[in-house]
CSV table of C-alpha atoms (C1' of nucleotides) in Angstrom, one decimal:
chain,number,residue,atom,x,y,z
G,1,UNK,CA,-22.2,13.8,2.0
G,2,UNK,CA,-19.7,15.3,4.6
G,3,UNK,CA,-16.0,14.2,5.2
G,4,UNK,CA,-17.0,11.7,8.1
G,5,UNK,CA,-19.3,10.0,6.1
G,6,UNK,CA,-17.1,9.6,3.0
G,7,UNK,CA,-14.5,8.2,5.4
G,8,UNK,CA,-16.7,5.6,7.0
G,9,UNK,CA,-17.9,4.4,3.6
G,10,UNK,CA,-14.3,3.9,2.2
G,11,UNK,CA,-12.6,2.9,5.3
G,12,UNK,CA,-10.1,5.8,5.4
G,13,UNK,CA,-10.0,8.5,7.8
G,14,UNK,CA,-10.9,12.2,7.3
G,15,UNK,CA,-7.3,13.2,7.7
G,16,UNK,CA,-6.3,10.9,4.7
G,17,UNK,CA,-9.4,12.4,2.6
G,18,UNK,CA,-7.8,16.1,3.3
G,19,UNK,CA,-4.6,15.1,2.7
G,20,UNK,CA,-5.9,13.4,-0.9
G,21,UNK,CA,-7.5,16.9,-1.4
G,22,UNK,CA,-4.1,18.7,-0.6
G,23,UNK,CA,-2.6,16.7,-3.3
G,24,UNK,CA,-5.3,17.5,-5.8
G,25,UNK,CA,-6.6,13.8,-5.8
G,26,UNK,CA,-10.3,15.0,-4.8
G,27,UNK,CA,-11.8,18.2,-5.1
G,28,UNK,CA,-14.7,18.4,-3.2
G,29,UNK,CA,-17.4,21.1,-3.2
G,30,UNK,CA,-17.8,23.4,-0.1
G,31,UNK,CA,-21.1,23.8,1.7
G,32,UNK,CA,-21.8,27.6,2.9
G,33,UNK,CA,-20.2,26.8,6.0
G,34,UNK,CA,-17.1,25.6,4.4
G,35,UNK,CA,-17.3,22.1,5.1
G,36,UNK,CA,-16.2,19.7,2.3
G,37,UNK,CA,-19.2,18.0,0.3
G,38,UNK,CA,-18.7,15.2,-1.7
G,39,UNK,CA,-20.7,13.4,-4.2
G,40,UNK,CA,-21.1,9.6,-5.0
G,41,UNK,CA,-18.2,9.8,-7.6
G,42,UNK,CA,-15.8,11.0,-4.7
G,43,UNK,CA,-16.5,7.6,-2.8
G,44,UNK,CA,-15.4,5.5,-6.1
G,45,UNK,CA,-12.7,7.9,-6.6
G,46,UNK,CA,-11.1,7.1,-3.1
G,47,UNK,CA,-11.6,3.4,-4.0
G,48,UNK,CA,-9.3,4.2,-7.1
G,49,UNK,CA,-6.9,6.1,-4.9
G,50,UNK,CA,-6.3,3.5,-2.6
G,51,UNK,CA,-5.8,1.0,-5.3
G,52,UNK,CA,-3.3,3.1,-7.0
G,53,UNK,CA,-1.4,3.9,-3.7
G,54,UNK,CA,-1.2,0.2,-2.7
G,55,UNK,CA,0.2,-0.3,-6.5
G,56,UNK,CA,3.0,2.1,-4.9
G,57,UNK,CA,2.4,4.9,-7.2
G,58,UNK,CA,3.0,8.5,-5.6
G,59,UNK,CA,0.2,10.8,-5.6
G,60,UNK,CA,1.4,13.0,-8.5
G,61,UNK,CA,1.1,10.0,-10.7
G,62,UNK,CA,-2.1,9.2,-9.3
G,63,UNK,CA,-3.5,12.8,-10.0
G,64,UNK,CA,-2.7,12.0,-13.6
G,65,UNK,CA,-4.1,8.5,-13.8
G,66,UNK,CA,-7.2,9.1,-11.8
G,67,UNK,CA,-9.2,11.3,-14.3
G,68,UNK,CA,-8.7,8.4,-16.9
G,69,UNK,CA,-10.6,5.7,-14.7
G,70,UNK,CA,-14.3,5.6,-15.3
G,71,UNK,CA,-16.2,5.3,-12.1
G,72,UNK,CA,-17.4,1.9,-12.5
G,73,UNK,CA,-14.1,0.0,-13.2
G,74,UNK,CA,-10.8,-0.6,-12.4
G,75,UNK,CA,-9.3,-0.7,-15.8
G,76,UNK,CA,-7.9,2.2,-17.6
G,77,UNK,CA,-6.2,0.4,-20.5
G,78,UNK,CA,-9.1,1.5,-23.1
G,79,UNK,CA,-9.3,4.8,-21.6
G,80,UNK,CA,-6.1,6.6,-21.8
G,81,UNK,CA,-3.8,5.2,-24.0
G,82,UNK,CA,-1.1,8.0,-23.5
G,83,UNK,CA,-0.8,6.9,-19.8
G,84,UNK,CA,0.0,3.3,-20.6
G,85,UNK,CA,3.6,4.2,-21.4
G,86,UNK,CA,4.4,5.8,-18.2
G,87,UNK,CA,2.7,3.0,-16.2
G,88,UNK,CA,4.8,0.4,-18.2
G,89,UNK,CA,7.9,2.3,-17.1
G,90,UNK,CA,6.8,2.4,-13.6
G,91,UNK,CA,6.3,-1.3,-13.7
G,92,UNK,CA,9.9,-1.6,-14.9
G,93,UNK,CA,10.9,0.5,-12.1
G,94,UNK,CA,9.0,-1.9,-9.6
G,95,UNK,CA,10.6,-4.7,-11.2
G,96,UNK,CA,14.2,-3.5,-10.7
G,97,UNK,CA,13.3,-2.8,-7.1
G,98,UNK,CA,12.1,-6.4,-6.6
G,99,UNK,CA,15.2,-7.8,-8.3
G,100,UNK,CA,17.5,-5.8,-6.1
G,101,UNK,CA,15.8,-6.8,-2.8
G,102,UNK,CA,15.9,-10.4,-4.0
G,103,UNK,CA,19.5,-10.0,-4.6
G,104,UNK,CA,20.0,-8.5,-1.1
G,105,UNK,CA,18.1,-11.3,0.1
G,106,UNK,CA,20.4,-13.8,-1.4
G,107,UNK,CA,23.3,-12.2,0.1
G,108,UNK,CA,21.9,-12.5,3.6
G,109,UNK,CA,21.0,-16.0,2.9
G,110,UNK,CA,24.6,-16.6,2.2
G,111,UNK,CA,25.8,-14.8,5.3
G,112,UNK,CA,23.4,-16.6,7.5
G,113,UNK,CA,24.4,-19.8,5.8
G,114,UNK,CA,20.8,-20.5,5.5
G,115,UNK,CA,19.1,-22.4,2.7
G,116,UNK,CA,16.8,-20.1,0.7
G,117,UNK,CA,13.1,-20.1,2.7
G,118,UNK,CA,10.0,-19.1,0.9
G,119,UNK,CA,8.2,-16.5,3.1
S,1,DT,C1',-21.3,18.0,17.3
S,2,DT,C1',-18.9,18.2,13.6
S,3,DT,C1',-15.6,20.2,10.7
S,4,DC,C1',-12.3,23.7,9.4
S,5,DT,C1',-6.9,25.1,9.3
S,6,DA,C1',-2.4,24.7,10.7
S,7,DA,C1',1.3,23.2,12.9
S,8,DC,C1',3.5,19.6,16.1
S,9,DA,C1',4.7,14.6,17.3
N,1,DT,C1',-0.9,9.9,9.6
N,2,DG,C1',-2.7,11.1,14.1
N,3,DT,C1',-3.7,14.8,17.1
N,4,DT,C1',-4.4,19.3,19.1
N,5,DA,C1',-6.0,24.2,19.5
N,6,DG,C1',-9.4,27.4,18.9
N,7,DT,C1',-13.3,28.3,15.6
N,8,DA,C1',-17.9,28.6,13.1
DNA sequence: TTTCTAACA
DNA sequence: TGTTAGTA
């Protein structure tokens, strides 16, 4: 399928799909005319990319992880044990970020003399 | 018409 | 990320 169809089927834009390719997240074939030609697996890969992106992972990390996710799942635990440590570290970084943000919010709550409110 | 690349907003 | 230009 061509880029616009893949974009439509995955809810992204052709622009984003070209960007993914530039970051080596996707490697579509090319038609004789130079048009990108995507297969079914690409559609699944894009969904994985979007999931990983929403997890806050960078494109370089995603490029490593992607080949470890089977087309039909969203879990990689059983597949590539080597990556698990790296992702665990990523999780630690995220936790630290959350803690810092929470601390910043607490300070603002004090300055504003408001009682902590849940969003 | 659709897509391509590259560059600019 | 969107958009634009000039092509094939």
